[in-house]
Amino acid sequence: MLEADLRDALRSHLQKLERPVELVASLDDGAKSAELRELLREIAELSPLLSLREDGGDARKPSFRIVRSGSDVEVSFAGIPLGHEFTSLVLALLQVGGYPPRIDPELAEQVRALEGDWRFETFMSLSCHSCPDTVQALNMLSVLNPRIRHVAIDGALFPQEVESRQVMAVPSVFLDGEPFDQGRMSVEQIVARLDRGAAQREARALDAREVFDVLVVGGGPAGAAAAVYAARKGIRTGMLAERMGGQVADTLSIENLISVPYTEGPRLSAALEQHVQAYDVDVMRGQQAAQLLPAAALGEPIGVRLQSGATLRARSVVLATGARWRNMNVPGEQEYRNKGVTYCPHCDGPLFKGKRVAVIGGGNSGVEAAIDLAGVVQHVTLLEFDARLRADEVLQRKLRSLPNVRVITQAQTTEVVGDGSKVQGLLYTDRASGASQRLELEGVFVQIGLLPNAEWLRGAVALSARGEVEVDARGATSVPGVFAAGDVTTTPFKQIVIAMGEGAKAALSAFDHLIRLPAPQGAEDAVEPEAQAA
């Protein structure tokens, strides 16, 4: 089942196992159970520390548990974790087998100290590139603290459960049978929810941070480049990142990053994080900026107040908060968000297999989404506000060749309708005739561009009419000492390679600004006595 090169790579990884691990399978006579049995047999043969048995004890079939022999440490999968989840499987095998998880020691102790019993279930899709982060985070928690249990469930193999729980977006996490959260989650974010006092302790720790020379706000390509370039100057560098990778983490395929013919968003996000960690950068994850407090006078620290209430201080700041998917802002959109309204065709498309869906937007992202969905769903209707599609012609030709796609131009979406629990249709106005029309469908995929994450900066720095941070050729904003880069700015052409270059530029401009400032108060005291005598 596993190709030879993949089997060899897995055998090499499994040499890191330190303790015996048992694979305990629950299978039936179905074809998927046969596939899982074959996969588990192949894996068990790759290490003398692995063994396999079938007990049929789990109600979900096919499923299996990865159990540390002689202990209560285990991780569970309901399904066949290949595709994007193969890495989750490998990490689970290693961590249950005693290989230490890559996690901050203080955070690990915080997880071990959590009291209570927690039963998590994550509904995921093998084509979802956001799901592995959440699955791996919860798996890691269950390894560190056996009172935490987690099972990752492939929704495609358990459609009745997906339907009964009204799962219409992945990853969807349930705690003790009740909805917990949706979307990509980190260990830090989950622990903050479970440990009620964690947020307050973290806020106090952040408040106590010394003044940074450069504080980068944002963990995407622009922010990562800025942090690396600043740290290479040997100055005190901090990075505030709600999540590493930013919007890139939600991108499936990347083919225009020069010198890298092909990569995927999660892989690039991991590479960005690894590069930042190679330098002396104080990375503060899972934190969101709420307010910029410009310095009262030249050379005084600039403040960045966080949602938690903490305030970080820096002699210069690089804003790299990126952008997010734009909403339609019509009735029903928020009510049915993740109940049929979604923004990620790669993640959520498999949940709509055999159903009728609409894609809103006729640019490259909208047409690409329609093409991808056409191979999964029963029918796709693409609605475009303008009189013609704006996507590249090569994409339009591909779209027109598909028999189960309909394109409607001059269509203004006016409402998403449903029964209170899920989407049932969509209303739009024909801009040519003024007539109102209704489409009967189960899913709406919104692909209408990006919105800069700059609301928190309103009143602090100059913003354009589109809400973007205005920057000059050096990346400088309207406030001395504050620079900006990437998709949050007025720089044209929102591309990864451009964001990286702009991030580097902003960091160099920040350094240039710093060397022209008066020496920080007290710096004279730090001069060596020999130098003073000279």
Tab-separated table of N, CA, C and O in Angstrom, residues 267-329:
chain	number	residue	atom	x	y	z
A	267	ARG	N	3.623	23.465	4.202
A	267	ARG	CA	5.058	23.181	4.133
A	267	ARG	C	5.866	24.483	4.165
A	267	ARG	O	6.881	24.588	4.871
A	268	LEU	N	5.398	25.488	3.423
A	268	LEU	CA	6.097	26.767	3.421
A	268	LEU	C	5.981	27.438	4.787
A	268	LEU	O	6.938	28.048	5.276
A	269	SER	N	4.822	27.334	5.426
A	269	SER	CA	4.645	27.916	6.755
A	269	SER	C	5.635	27.311	7.745
A	269	SER	O	6.235	28.018	8.559
A	270	ALA	N	5.792	25.988	7.669
A	270	ALA	CA	6.741	25.319	8.561
A	270	ALA	C	8.173	25.773	8.280
A	270	ALA	O	8.978	25.949	9.209
A	271	ALA	N	8.487	25.974	6.997
A	271	ALA	CA	9.828	26.427	6.635
A	271	ALA	C	10.078	27.849	7.138
A	271	ALA	O	11.178	28.170	7.610
A	272	LEU	N	9.064	28.703	7.055
A	272	LEU	CA	9.200	30.066	7.573
A	272	LEU	C	9.470	30.043	9.076
A	272	LEU	O	10.353	30.741	9.576
A	273	GLU	N	8.702	29.218	9.784
A	273	GLU	CA	8.885	29.135	11.235
A	273	GLU	C	10.268	28.607	11.583
A	273	GLU	O	10.938	29.116	12.490
A	274	GLN	N	10.710	27.601	10.857
A	274	GLN	CA	12.033	27.023	11.122
A	274	GLN	C	13.129	28.054	10.889
A	274	GLN	O	14.096	28.131	11.653
A	275	HIS	N	12.974	28.858	9.831
A	275	HIS	CA	13.985	29.878	9.524
A	275	HIS	C	14.026	30.932	10.623
A	275	HIS	O	15.103	31.339	11.072
A	276	VAL	N	12.865	31.372	11.092
A	276	VAL	CA	12.814	32.364	12.165
A	276	VAL	C	13.451	31.799	13.432
A	276	VAL	O	14.211	32.488	14.129
A	277	GLN	N	13.155	30.537	13.747
A	277	GLN	CA	13.670	29.928	14.968
A	277	GLN	C	15.182	29.728	14.926
A	277	GLN	O	15.809	29.514	15.975
A	278	ALA	N	15.777	29.781	13.731
A	278	ALA	CA	17.222	29.634	13.613
A	278	ALA	C	17.953	30.873	14.136
A	278	ALA	O	19.175	30.838	14.303
A	279	TYR	N	17.209	31.953	14.404
A	279	TYR	CA	17.799	33.196	14.897
A	279	TYR	C	17.245	33.510	16.285
A	279	TYR	O	16.288	32.892	16.748
A	280	ASP	N	17.856	34.469	16.917
A	280	ASP	CA	17.464	34.859	18.269
A	280	ASP	C	16.255	35.797	18.189
A	280	ASP	O	16.385	37.023	18.339
A	281	VAL	N	15.099	35.200	17.936
A	281	VAL	CA	13.854	35.952	17.844
A	281	VAL	C	12.909	35.471	18.943
A	281	VAL	O	12.678	34.262	19.093
A	282	ASP	N	12.403	36.404	19.717
A	282	ASP	CA	11.421	36.076	20.759
A	282	ASP	C	10.051	35.988	20.090
A	282	ASP	O	9.403	36.999	19.833
A	283	VAL	N	9.613	34.759	19.766
A	283	VAL	CA	8.339	34.550	19.070
A	283	VAL	C	7.221	34.351	20.100
A	283	VAL	O	7.285	33.445	20.929
A	284	MET	N	6.221	35.199	20.024
A	284	MET	CA	5.064	35.137	20.929
A	284	MET	C	3.859	34.691	20.115
A	284	MET	O	3.241	35.494	19.410
A	285	ARG	N	3.538	33.394	20.195
A	285	ARG	CA	2.488	32.809	19.357
A	285	ARG	C	1.109	32.958	20.002
A	285	ARG	O	0.987	33.114	21.214
A	286	GLY	N	0.098	32.852	19.139
A	286	GLY	CA	-1.273	32.854	19.616
A	286	GLY	C	-1.721	34.184	20.194
A	286	GLY	O	-2.689	34.237	20.950
A	287	GLN	N	-1.031	35.264	19.849
A	287	GLN	CA	-1.361	36.582	20.372
A	287	GLN	C	-1.863	37.488	19.248
A	287	GLN	O	-1.382	37.415	18.122
A	288	GLN	N	-2.814	38.338	19.563
A	288	GLN	CA	-3.393	39.234	18.569
A	288	GLN	C	-3.267	40.677	19.030
A	288	GLN	O	-3.633	41.012	20.160
A	289	ALA	N	-2.752	41.531	18.147
A	289	ALA	CA	-2.608	42.954	18.458
A	289	ALA	C	-3.968	43.638	18.440
A	289	ALA	O	-4.827	43.324	17.619
A	290	ALA	N	-4.162	44.587	19.358
A	290	ALA	CA	-5.434	45.295	19.460
A	290	ALA	C	-5.295	46.796	19.251
A	290	ALA	O	-6.236	47.452	18.805
A	291	GLN	N	-4.111	47.363	19.549
A	291	GLN	CA	-3.956	48.808	19.438
A	291	GLN	C	-2.487	49.159	19.326
A	291	GLN	O	-1.639	48.566	19.999
A	292	LEU	N	-2.191	50.125	18.447
A	292	LEU	CA	-0.837	50.653	18.316
A	292	LEU	C	-0.764	51.958	19.093
A	292	LEU	O	-1.599	52.849	18.914
A	293	LEU	N	0.248	52.077	19.958
A	293	LEU	CA	0.424	53.277	20.790
A	293	LEU	C	1.725	53.948	20.368
A	293	LEU	O	2.805	53.595	20.854
A	294	PRO	N	1.653	54.919	19.435
A	294	PRO	CA	2.878	55.576	18.962
A	294	PRO	C	3.629	56.242	20.109
A	294	PRO	O	3.042	56.643	21.120
A	295	ALA	N	4.944	56.357	19.938
A	295	ALA	CA	5.773	56.978	20.967
A	295	ALA	C	5.369	58.426	21.175
A	295	ALA	O	5.006	59.135	20.228
A	296	ALA	N	5.454	58.864	22.435
A	296	ALA	CA	5.096	60.247	22.745
A	296	ALA	C	6.144	61.221	22.242
A	296	ALA	O	5.843	62.373	21.956
A	297	ALA	N	7.386	60.792	22.154
A	297	ALA	CA	8.466	61.661	21.672
A	297	ALA	C	9.493	60.809	20.955
A	297	ALA	O	9.547	59.590	21.123
A	298	LEU	N	10.330	61.457	20.159
A	298	LEU	CA	11.316	60.747	19.351
A	298	LEU	C	12.207	59.886	20.240
A	298	LEU	O	12.772	60.358	21.226
A	299	GLY	N	12.307	58.629	19.917
A	299	GLY	CA	13.170	57.735	20.663
A	299	GLY	C	12.494	56.998	21.790
A	299	GLY	O	13.057	56.048	22.316
A	300	GLU	N	11.322	57.428	22.201
A	300	GLU	CA	10.612	56.719	23.257
A	300	GLU	C	9.968	55.456	22.693
A	300	GLU	O	9.631	55.399	21.517
A	301	PRO	N	9.758	54.441	23.522
A	301	PRO	CA	9.202	53.180	23.012
A	301	PRO	C	7.801	53.340	22.434
A	301	PRO	O	6.979	54.120	22.924
A	302	ILE	N	7.547	52.558	21.385
A	302	ILE	CA	6.221	52.440	20.789
A	302	ILE	C	5.535	51.272	21.486
A	302	ILE	O	6.172	50.264	21.797
A	303	GLY	N	4.253	51.398	21.744
A	303	GLY	CA	3.534	50.332	22.422
A	303	GLY	C	2.616	49.577	21.474
A	303	GLY	O	2.025	50.159	20.564
A	304	VAL	N	2.500	48.276	21.682
A	304	VAL	CA	1.512	47.453	20.979
A	304	VAL	C	0.696	46.739	22.053
A	304	VAL	O	1.195	45.862	22.751
A	305	ARG	N	-0.562	47.161	22.201
A	305	ARG	CA	-1.444	46.549	23.194
A	305	ARG	C	-2.113	45.327	22.569
A	305	ARG	O	-2.568	45.367	21.427
A	306	LEU	N	-2.178	44.246	23.325
A	306	LEU	CA	-2.720	42.987	22.828
A	306	LEU	C	-4.154	42.787	23.293
A	306	LEU	O	-4.636	43.454	24.211
A	307	GLN	N	-4.829	41.829	22.641
A	307	GLN	CA	-6.195	41.505	23.026
A	307	GLN	C	-6.258	41.056	24.477
A	307	GLN	O	-7.269	41.250	25.162
A	308	SER	N	-5.189	40.454	24.966
A	308	SER	CA	-5.149	39.957	26.344
A	308	SER	C	-5.033	41.064	27.369
A	308	SER	O	-5.182	40.826	28.562
A	309	GLY	N	-4.734	42.300	26.904
A	309	GLY	CA	-4.552	43.416	27.811
A	309	GLY	C	-3.099	43.757	28.058
A	309	GLY	O	-2.786	44.836	28.580
A	310	ALA	N	-2.190	42.855	27.686
A	310	ALA	CA	-0.767	43.120	27.854
A	310	ALA	C	-0.308	44.160	26.840
A	310	ALA	O	-0.940	44.364	25.796
A	311	THR	N	0.822	44.816	27.142
A	311	THR	CA	1.400	45.796	26.221
A	311	THR	C	2.873	45.489	26.019
A	311	THR	O	3.628	45.350	27.002
A	312	LEU	N	3.271	45.341	24.772
A	312	LEU	CA	4.676	45.176	24.414
A	312	LEU	C	5.231	46.524	23.987
A	312	LEU	O	4.513	47.354	23.404
A	313	ARG	N	6.539	46.744	24.220
A	313	ARG	CA	7.167	48.019	23.883
A	313	ARG	C	8.356	47.775	22.956
A	313	ARG	O	9.073	46.778	23.100
A	314	ALA	N	8.560	48.690	22.022
A	314	ALA	CA	9.651	48.535	21.055
A	314	ALA	C	10.111	49.895	20.562
A	314	ALA	O	9.335	50.860	20.521
A	315	ARG	N	11.375	49.968	20.169
A	315	ARG	CA	11.920	51.210	19.621
A	315	ARG	C	11.520	51.381	18.166
A	315	ARG	O	11.538	52.482	17.627
A	316	SER	N	11.150	50.281	17.501
A	316	SER	CA	10.597	50.343	16.150
A	316	SER	C	9.674	49.153	15.960
A	316	SER	O	9.818	48.129	16.636
A	317	VAL	N	8.726	49.292	15.047
A	317	VAL	CA	7.716	48.253	14.826
A	317	VAL	C	7.564	48.019	13.335
A	317	VAL	O	7.564	48.974	12.538
A	318	VAL	N	7.441	46.746	12.940
A	318	VAL	CA	7.108	46.378	11.564
A	318	VAL	C	5.729	45.717	11.577
A	318	VAL	O	5.533	44.685	12.221
A	319	LEU	N	4.778	46.334	10.891
A	319	LEU	CA	3.415	45.815	10.804
A	319	LEU	C	3.317	44.881	9.608
A	319	LEU	O	3.554	45.294	8.464
A	320	ALA	N	2.971	43.617	9.851
A	320	ALA	CA	2.868	42.625	8.767
A	320	ALA	C	1.698	41.694	9.058
A	320	ALA	O	1.842	40.472	9.041
A	321	THR	N	0.536	42.276	9.315
A	321	THR	CA	-0.629	41.496	9.753
A	321	THR	C	-1.425	40.903	8.597
A	321	THR	O	-2.418	40.204	8.826
A	322	GLY	N	-1.028	41.149	7.345
A	322	GLY	CA	-1.619	40.459	6.210
A	322	GLY	C	-3.066	40.821	5.936
A	322	GLY	O	-3.541	41.915	6.248
A	323	ALA	N	-3.773	39.857	5.349
A	323	ALA	CA	-5.165	40.074	4.941
A	323	ALA	C	-5.945	38.790	5.176
A	323	ALA	O	-5.377	37.731	5.457
A	324	ARG	N	-7.248	38.879	5.064
A	324	ARG	CA	-8.126	37.723	5.269
A	324	ARG	C	-9.152	37.706	4.146
A	324	ARG	O	-9.311	38.684	3.409
A	325	TRP	N	-9.886	36.587	4.031
A	325	TRP	CA	-10.913	36.493	3.003
A	325	TRP	C	-11.995	37.546	3.227
A	325	TRP	O	-12.445	37.763	4.345
A	326	ARG	N	-12.418	38.167	2.160
A	326	ARG	CA	-13.469	39.185	2.225
A	326	ARG	C	-14.836	38.508	2.325
A	326	ARG	O	-15.115	37.523	1.635
A	327	ASN	N	-15.699	39.035	3.183
A	327	ASN	CA	-17.062	38.531	3.320
A	327	ASN	C	-17.991	39.187	2.301
A	327	ASN	O	-17.716	40.281	1.797
A	328	MET	N	-19.104	38.517	2.005
A	328	MET	CA	-20.106	39.095	1.104
A	328	MET	C	-20.915	40.170	1.800
A	328	MET	O	-21.466	41.063	1.145
A	329	ASN	N	-21.031	40.075	3.138
A	329	ASN	CA	-21.830	41.024	3.926
A	329	ASN	C	-23.281	41.056	3.478
A	329	ASN	O	-23.859	42.111	3.225
